[in-house]
Coordinates of C-alpha atoms and ligand atoms in Angstrom, one line a residue:
X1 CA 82.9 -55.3 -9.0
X2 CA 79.9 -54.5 -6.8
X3 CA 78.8 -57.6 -4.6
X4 CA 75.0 -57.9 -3.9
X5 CA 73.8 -60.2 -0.9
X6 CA 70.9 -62.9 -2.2
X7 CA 68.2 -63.8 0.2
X8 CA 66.4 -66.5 -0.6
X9 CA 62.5 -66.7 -0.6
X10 CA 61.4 -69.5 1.0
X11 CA 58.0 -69.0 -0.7
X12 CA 59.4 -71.2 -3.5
X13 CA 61.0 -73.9 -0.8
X14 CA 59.7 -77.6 -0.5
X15 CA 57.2 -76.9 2.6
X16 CA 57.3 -80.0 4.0
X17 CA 61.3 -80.3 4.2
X18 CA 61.3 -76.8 5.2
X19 CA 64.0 -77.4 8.0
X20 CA 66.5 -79.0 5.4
X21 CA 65.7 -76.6 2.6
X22 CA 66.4 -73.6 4.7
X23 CA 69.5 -75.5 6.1
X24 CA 70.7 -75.9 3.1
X25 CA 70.5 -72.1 1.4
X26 CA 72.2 -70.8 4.2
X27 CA 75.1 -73.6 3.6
X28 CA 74.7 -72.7 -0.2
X29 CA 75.7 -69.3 0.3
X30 CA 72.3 -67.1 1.4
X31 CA 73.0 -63.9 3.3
X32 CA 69.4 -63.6 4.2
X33 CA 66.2 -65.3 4.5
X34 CA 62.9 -63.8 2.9
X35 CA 59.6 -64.3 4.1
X36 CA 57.0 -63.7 2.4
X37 CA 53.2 -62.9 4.5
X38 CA 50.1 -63.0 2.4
X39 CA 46.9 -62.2 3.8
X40 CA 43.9 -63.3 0.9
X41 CA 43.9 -59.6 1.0
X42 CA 45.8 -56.7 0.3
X43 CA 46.9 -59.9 -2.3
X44 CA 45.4 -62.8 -3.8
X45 CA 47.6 -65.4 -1.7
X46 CA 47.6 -66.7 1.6
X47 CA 50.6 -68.2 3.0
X48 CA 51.9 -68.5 6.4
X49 CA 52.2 -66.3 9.9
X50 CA 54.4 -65.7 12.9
X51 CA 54.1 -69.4 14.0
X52 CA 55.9 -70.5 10.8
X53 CA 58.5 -67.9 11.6
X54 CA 58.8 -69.1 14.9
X55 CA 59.1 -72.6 14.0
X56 CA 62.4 -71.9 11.7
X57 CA 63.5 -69.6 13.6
X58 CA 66.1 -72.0 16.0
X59 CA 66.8 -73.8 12.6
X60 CA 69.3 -71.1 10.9
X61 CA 71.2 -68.4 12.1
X62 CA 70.2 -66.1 8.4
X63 CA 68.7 -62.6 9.4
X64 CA 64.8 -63.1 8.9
X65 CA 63.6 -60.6 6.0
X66 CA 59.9 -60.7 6.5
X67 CA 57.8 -59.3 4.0
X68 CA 54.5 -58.1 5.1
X69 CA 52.0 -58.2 1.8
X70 CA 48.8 -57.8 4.6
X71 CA 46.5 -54.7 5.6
X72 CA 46.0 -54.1 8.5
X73 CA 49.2 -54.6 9.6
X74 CA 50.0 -52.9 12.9
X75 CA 48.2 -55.9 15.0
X76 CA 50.5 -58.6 14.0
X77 CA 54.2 -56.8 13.7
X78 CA 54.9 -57.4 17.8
X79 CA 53.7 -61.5 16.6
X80 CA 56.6 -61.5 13.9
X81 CA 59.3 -59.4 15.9
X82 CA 58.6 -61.9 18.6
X83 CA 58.5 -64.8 16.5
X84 CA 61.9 -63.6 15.2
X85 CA 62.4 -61.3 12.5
X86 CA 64.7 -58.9 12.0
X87 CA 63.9 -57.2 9.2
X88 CA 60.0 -56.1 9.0
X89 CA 59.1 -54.5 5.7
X90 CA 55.1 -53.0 4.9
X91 CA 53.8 -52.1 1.7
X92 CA 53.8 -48.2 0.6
X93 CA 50.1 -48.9 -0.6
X94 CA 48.1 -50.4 2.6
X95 CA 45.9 -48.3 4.2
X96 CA 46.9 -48.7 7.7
X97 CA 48.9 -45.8 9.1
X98 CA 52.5 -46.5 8.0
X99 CA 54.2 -43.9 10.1
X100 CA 52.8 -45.9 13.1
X101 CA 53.8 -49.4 12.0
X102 CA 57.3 -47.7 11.5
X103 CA 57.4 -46.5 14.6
X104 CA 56.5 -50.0 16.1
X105 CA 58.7 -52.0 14.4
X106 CA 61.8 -49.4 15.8
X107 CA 60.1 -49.5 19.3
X108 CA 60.6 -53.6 18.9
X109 CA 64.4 -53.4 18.3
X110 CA 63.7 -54.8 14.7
X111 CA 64.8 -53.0 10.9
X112 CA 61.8 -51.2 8.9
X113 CA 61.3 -51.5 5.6
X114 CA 58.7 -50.7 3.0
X115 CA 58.0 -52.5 -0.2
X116 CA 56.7 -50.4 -3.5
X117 CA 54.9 -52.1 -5.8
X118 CA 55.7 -52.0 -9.5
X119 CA 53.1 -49.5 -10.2
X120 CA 53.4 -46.6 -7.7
X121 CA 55.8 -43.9 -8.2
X122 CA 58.7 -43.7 -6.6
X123 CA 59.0 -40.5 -5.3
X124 CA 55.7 -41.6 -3.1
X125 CA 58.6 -42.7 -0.4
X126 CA 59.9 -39.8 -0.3
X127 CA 58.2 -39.0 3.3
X128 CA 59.7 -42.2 4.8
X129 CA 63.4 -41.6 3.8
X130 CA 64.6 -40.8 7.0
X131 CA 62.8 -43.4 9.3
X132 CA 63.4 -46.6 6.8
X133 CA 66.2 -48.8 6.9
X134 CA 65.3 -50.7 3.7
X135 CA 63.4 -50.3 0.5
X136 CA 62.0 -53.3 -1.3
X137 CA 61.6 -53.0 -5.3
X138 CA 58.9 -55.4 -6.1
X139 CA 60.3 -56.6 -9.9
X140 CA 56.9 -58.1 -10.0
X141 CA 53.1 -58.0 -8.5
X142 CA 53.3 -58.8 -5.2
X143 CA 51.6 -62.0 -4.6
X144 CA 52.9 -65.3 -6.3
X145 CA 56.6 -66.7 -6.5
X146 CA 57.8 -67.3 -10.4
X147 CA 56.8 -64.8 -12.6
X148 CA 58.7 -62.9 -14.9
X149 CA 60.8 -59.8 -13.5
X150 CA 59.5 -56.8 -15.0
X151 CA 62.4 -54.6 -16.9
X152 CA 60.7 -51.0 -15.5
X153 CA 62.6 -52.1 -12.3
X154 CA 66.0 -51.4 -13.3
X155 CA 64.9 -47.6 -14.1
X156 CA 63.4 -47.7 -10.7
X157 CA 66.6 -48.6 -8.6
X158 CA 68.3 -45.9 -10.1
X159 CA 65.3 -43.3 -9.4
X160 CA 65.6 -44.7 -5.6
X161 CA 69.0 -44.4 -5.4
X162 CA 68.8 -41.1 -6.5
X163 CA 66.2 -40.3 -4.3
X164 CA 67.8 -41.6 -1.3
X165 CA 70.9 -39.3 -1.8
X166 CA 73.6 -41.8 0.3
X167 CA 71.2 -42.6 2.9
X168 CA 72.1 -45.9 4.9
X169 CA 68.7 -47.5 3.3
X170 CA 69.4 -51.1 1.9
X171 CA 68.1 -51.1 -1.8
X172 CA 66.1 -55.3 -2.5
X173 CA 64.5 -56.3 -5.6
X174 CA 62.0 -58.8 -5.2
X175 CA 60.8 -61.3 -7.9
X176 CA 61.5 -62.7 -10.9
X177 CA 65.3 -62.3 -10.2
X178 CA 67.7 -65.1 -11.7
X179 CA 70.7 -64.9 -13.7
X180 CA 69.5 -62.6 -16.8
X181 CA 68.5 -59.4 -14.9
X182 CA 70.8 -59.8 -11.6
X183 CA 74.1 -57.8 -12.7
X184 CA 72.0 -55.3 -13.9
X185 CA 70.1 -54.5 -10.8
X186 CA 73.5 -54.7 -8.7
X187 CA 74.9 -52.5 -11.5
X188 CA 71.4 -49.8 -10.7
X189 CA 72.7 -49.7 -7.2
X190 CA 70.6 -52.9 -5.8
X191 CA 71.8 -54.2 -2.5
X192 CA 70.0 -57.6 -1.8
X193 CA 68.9 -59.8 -4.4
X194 CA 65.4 -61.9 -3.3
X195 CA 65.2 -65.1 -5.6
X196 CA 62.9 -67.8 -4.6
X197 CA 62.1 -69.9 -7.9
X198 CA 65.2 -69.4 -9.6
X199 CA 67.2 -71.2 -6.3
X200 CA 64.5 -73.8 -4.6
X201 CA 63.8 -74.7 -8.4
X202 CA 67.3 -76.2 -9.2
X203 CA 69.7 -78.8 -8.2
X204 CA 72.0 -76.9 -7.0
X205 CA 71.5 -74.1 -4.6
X206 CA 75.0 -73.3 -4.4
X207 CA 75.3 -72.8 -7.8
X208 CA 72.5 -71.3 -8.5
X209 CA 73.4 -68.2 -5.8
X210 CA 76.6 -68.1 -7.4
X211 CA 75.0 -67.2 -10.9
X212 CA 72.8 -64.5 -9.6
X213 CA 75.1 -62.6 -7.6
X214 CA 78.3 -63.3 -9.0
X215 CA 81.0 -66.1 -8.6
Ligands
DX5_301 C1 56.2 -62.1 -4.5 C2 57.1 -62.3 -3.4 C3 58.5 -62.7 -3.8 C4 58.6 -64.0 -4.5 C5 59.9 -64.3 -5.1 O1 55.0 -61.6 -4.0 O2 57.3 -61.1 -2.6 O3 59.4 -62.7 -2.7 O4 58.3 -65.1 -3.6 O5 59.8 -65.5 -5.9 P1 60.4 -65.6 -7.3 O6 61.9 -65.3 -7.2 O7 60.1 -66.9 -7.8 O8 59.7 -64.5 -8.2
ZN302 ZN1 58.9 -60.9 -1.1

């Protein structure tokens, strides 16, 4: 059976434990960690910047999977490759010049990925296929942790997949993912799992990653 890696969204973690919560996904089981950027922008949610990145960053040895949900972004991707990242993923649908912020994030030494949002059509990354080195399937609108994973996504990982025609491009769904839609998006071809509510929200982390990505 196909085996999906799970990064946890810290979005959902206890902020003021933050240390001990992201200690204890990566003893749980996590492959990843995802963090998510809001500007009051390009969505309705502010959250946190590179300092917070920095400040967890000696605290866990996870891969940082930072999701940028700002515009501009070009000014602040040397802050969070700095701060620690290793994945830096954009949205299709800012206006700032995506080929640049690419381009950057390469020049860094860091991944590049780019996030569509559940209502833009696929074959709008087609242009990026060959400079990308992830694609993140937003399951939900970008903006908030715990809403409901929209099924249109599962249609969409196999239209990527297709597009993508064996490319080394690492296929994340992002929101709303728990136990009822996971096998289904590692059975469309999904790679990494994001789950934020659906782990910080139990008792058991380690269980909890089991159940969504498989025992
Ligand atoms: C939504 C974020 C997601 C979110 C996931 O804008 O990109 O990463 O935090 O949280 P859940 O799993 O609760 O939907
Ligand atoms: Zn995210």
């Amino acid at each position: 059976m196909q085996k999906a890696k799970i990064a946890p969204s810290i979005l959902s973690a206890d902020f003021s434990n933050l240390e001990s919560e992201v200690r204890a996904v990566e003893k749980a089981g996590a492959n990843m960690l995802h963090i998510d950027v809001m500007d009051g922008h390009f969505v309705d949610n502010i959250t946190f910047g590179p300092s917070l990145v920095r400040s967890i960053r000696s605290k866990t040895t996870l891969p940082f999977d930072v999701h940028l949900m700002i515009d501009p972004v070009q000014m602040y991707i040397k802050d969070f490759a700095e701060a620690g990242a290793d994945i830096i993923s954009i949205h299709l649908e800012i206006k700032d010049d995506l080929f640049k912020a690419i381009e950057l994030i390469h020049s860094l030494g860091k991944k590049a990925g780019i996030a569509v949002n559940p209502d833009t059509e696929t074959n709008k990354i087609l242009p990026f296929i060959d400079i990308i080195d992830q694609i993140i399937i937003m399951s939900v609108y970008p903006g908030f942790a715990g809403q409901s994973f929209i099924e249109g996504t599962i249609s969409k990982v196999k239209e990527i997949k297709d597009l993508i025609r064996g490319r080394e491009i690492d296929i994340e769904v992002d929101g709303g993912v728990s136990p009822l839609c996971s096998q289904d998006c590692i059975d469309a071809g999904c790679d990494i799992l994001v789950a934020g509510s659906s782990i910080f929200n139990t008792d058991s982390y380690e269980l909890s990653i089991k159940e969504i990505i498989g025992f």
